[in-house]
Amino acid sequence: MHNLAELPAPVWRDDLADEYAALAARLEPLVPCLEIPLHLPWIDAINKLKKQRGAVIMAHSYQTPEIFHGVADVTGDSLGLAKAAAGCDADLIVVCGVHFMAESAKILAPEKTVLIPDLEAGCSLASSITAADVRALKAQHPGVPVVSYANTSAAVKAESDAICTSANAVQVVEAMDSPRVIFLPDEFLGRYIARQTDVEIILWHGRCEVHEKFTAREVRHVREQFGSKVVAHPECSPEVLAEADFVGSTTAMGKWLAREKPARVAMVTECSMADNLKSQFPQTEFIKPCNLCPHMQRITLQNIYAALRDLKHAIEIPADVIAGARRALDRMLAVGRRETV
Ligand code: 13P
Ligand code: SF4
């Protein structure tokens, strides 16, 4: 493939209106309509380049609708994307999400090239703890197993006994078969787990900068004003979770909506998630107390295009770190993924 670096920026062509009529109709309720003609040339160029490269694009549920609906081949939560990376045929994967998600894909598919369009797409939970912090915790609590949330760096995963997601955290903690477990880095998720198990949880002080912003007062206000059901992610504070009709992981929230079919629901989580669920549940009115993840928002159609064009930024993880992190991830996969929250 020649001269990809010289590809001109995509511009509007009249034939895009017909070719992407169905996508435009889907995006219409989700993004300002003036933006759709700006997005379509990039979506078209990315989809063509993706085919040329034989690449697969994976997008987390917190990605913007033009990415989620326009260019993603696979969508889902962080673990779903990592598993899809391991199972897909393509040798080139572009992860539209934050850095730890691209690392998880690389850990489960080390032979593949995994690209992230912006290396600065981080996560306040992942950056709240280092591998050295985990070693210090282990020295402080000898013999106590460490369960780390998926929102951690590969180096932290490699120091852990097992990984969990918000969908299986209680189950993984209990599978450690220990009266005490160090749970890191999310303090609120740790407190949520502690309320559901007899295992003593030793906490770390990490917080999701998006979910910690929600307040119980705001949630009560939304419920009173809109008469809606409330679903909340367990990264929210205990006071917010106490106000919710349902507390669950990214995937569990979607399943709850399918089961309960509420007329109105307030999604107390990253607000792109409500946009992305809207087209799946047209009978439900979504109220969005809107907190966007600034790290997720770093991924744009423009940098996805550049990632495919220039094959950047490839995730590189030392082999020993991959091996350690893989061991901890495999421990979680062995526990299974029955949804407990
Ligand atoms: P999931 O593991 O549910 O995809 O969530 C990741 C995340 O960043 C939540 O804020
Ligand atoms: Fe991290 Fe919170 Fe953003 Fe999720 S929403 S990636 S936990 S900062």
CSV table of N, CA and C and ligand atoms in Angstrom, one decimal, residues 60 62 97-98 100-101 122-126 149 151 186 207-212 233 235 269-270 291-296, ligand 2:
chain,number,residue,atom,x,y,z
A,60,HIS,N,-15.6,1.0,22.4
A,60,HIS,CA,-16.3,0.9,23.8
A,60,HIS,C,-17.6,1.6,23.7
A,62,TYR,N,-18.8,3.8,25.5
A,62,TYR,CA,-18.7,5.3,25.8
A,62,TYR,C,-18.2,6.1,24.6
A,97,GLY,N,-11.2,3.5,22.5
A,97,GLY,CA,-11.5,3.4,23.9
A,97,GLY,C,-10.3,4.0,24.6
A,98,VAL,N,-10.1,3.7,25.9
A,98,VAL,CA,-9.0,4.3,26.6
A,98,VAL,C,-7.8,3.3,26.7
A,100,PHE,N,-6.1,1.5,28.8
A,100,PHE,CA,-6.0,0.2,29.5
A,100,PHE,C,-6.9,-0.8,28.7
A,101,MET,N,-7.8,-0.3,27.9
A,101,MET,CA,-8.7,-1.2,27.1
A,101,MET,C,-7.8,-1.8,25.9
A,122,GLY,N,-6.4,8.3,28.6
A,122,GLY,CA,-6.1,7.6,29.9
A,122,GLY,C,-7.4,7.3,30.7
A,123,CYS,N,-7.2,7.2,32.0
A,123,CYS,CA,-8.4,6.9,32.9
A,123,CYS,C,-7.9,7.2,34.3
A,124,SER,N,-8.8,8.0,35.0
A,124,SER,CA,-8.4,8.4,36.3
A,124,SER,C,-8.2,7.2,37.3
A,125,LEU,N,-8.9,6.1,37.1
A,125,LEU,CA,-8.7,5.0,37.9
A,125,LEU,C,-7.4,4.3,37.6
A,126,ALA,N,-7.1,4.1,36.3
A,126,ALA,CA,-5.8,3.4,35.9
A,126,ALA,C,-4.6,4.2,36.4
A,149,TYR,N,-9.4,-4.3,39.4
A,149,TYR,CA,-10.4,-3.9,38.4
A,149,TYR,C,-9.7,-3.8,37.0
A,151,ASN,N,-9.8,-1.6,35.0
A,151,ASN,CA,-9.3,-0.3,34.7
A,151,ASN,C,-8.0,0.0,35.4
A,186,ASP,N,-10.6,1.0,42.5
A,186,ASP,CA,-11.8,1.9,42.7
A,186,ASP,C,-12.4,1.7,44.0
A,207,ARG,N,-10.6,6.8,42.1
A,207,ARG,CA,-12.0,7.2,41.8
A,207,ARG,C,-12.1,7.4,40.3
A,208,CYS,N,-13.3,7.1,39.7
A,208,CYS,CA,-13.6,7.5,38.4
A,208,CYS,C,-14.0,8.9,38.4
A,209,GLU,N,-13.3,9.8,37.7
A,209,GLU,CA,-13.6,11.2,37.7
A,209,GLU,C,-14.9,11.6,37.1
A,210,VAL,N,-15.5,10.6,36.3
A,210,VAL,CA,-16.8,10.9,35.7
A,210,VAL,C,-17.9,10.5,36.6
A,211,HIS,N,-17.8,9.2,37.2
A,211,HIS,CA,-18.9,8.7,38.0
A,211,HIS,C,-18.9,9.4,39.4
A,212,GLU,N,-17.8,9.8,39.9
A,212,GLU,CA,-17.8,10.4,41.2
A,212,GLU,C,-18.5,11.8,41.2
A,233,HIS,N,-24.1,3.1,37.6
A,233,HIS,CA,-22.8,2.2,37.5
A,233,HIS,C,-22.2,2.2,38.9
A,235,GLU,N,-19.4,2.4,39.9
A,235,GLU,CA,-18.3,3.4,40.1
A,235,GLU,C,-18.8,4.7,40.8
A,269,THR,N,-24.4,7.3,34.5
A,269,THR,CA,-23.1,6.8,34.0
A,269,THR,C,-22.6,7.7,32.9
A,270,GLU,N,-21.5,7.3,32.2
A,270,GLU,CA,-21.0,8.2,31.2
A,270,GLU,C,-22.1,8.4,30.1
A,291,ASN,N,-22.5,13.4,32.1
A,291,ASN,CA,-21.1,13.5,32.4
A,291,ASN,C,-20.4,12.7,31.4
A,292,LEU,N,-19.5,13.4,30.6
A,292,LEU,CA,-18.8,12.7,29.5
A,292,LEU,C,-17.4,12.4,30.0
A,293,CYS,N,-16.8,11.3,29.6
A,293,CYS,CA,-15.4,10.9,30.0
A,293,CYS,C,-14.5,11.7,29.0
A,294,PRO,N,-13.7,12.6,29.6
A,294,PRO,CA,-12.8,13.4,28.7
A,294,PRO,C,-11.8,12.5,28.0
A,295,HIS,N,-11.5,11.4,28.6
A,295,HIS,CA,-10.4,10.5,28.0
A,295,HIS,C,-11.0,9.8,26.8
A,296,MET,N,-12.3,9.3,26.9
A,296,MET,CA,-12.9,8.6,25.8
A,296,MET,C,-13.1,9.6,24.6
B,2,SF4,FE1,-11.9,5.8,33.5
B,2,SF4,FE2,-14.1,6.8,34.4
B,2,SF4,FE3,-13.4,7.4,31.9
B,2,SF4,FE4,-14.3,4.9,32.6
B,2,SF4,S1,-15.4,6.8,32.6
B,2,SF4,S2,-12.5,5.4,31.3
B,2,SF4,S3,-13.4,4.7,34.7
B,2,SF4,S4,-12.2,8.0,33.8
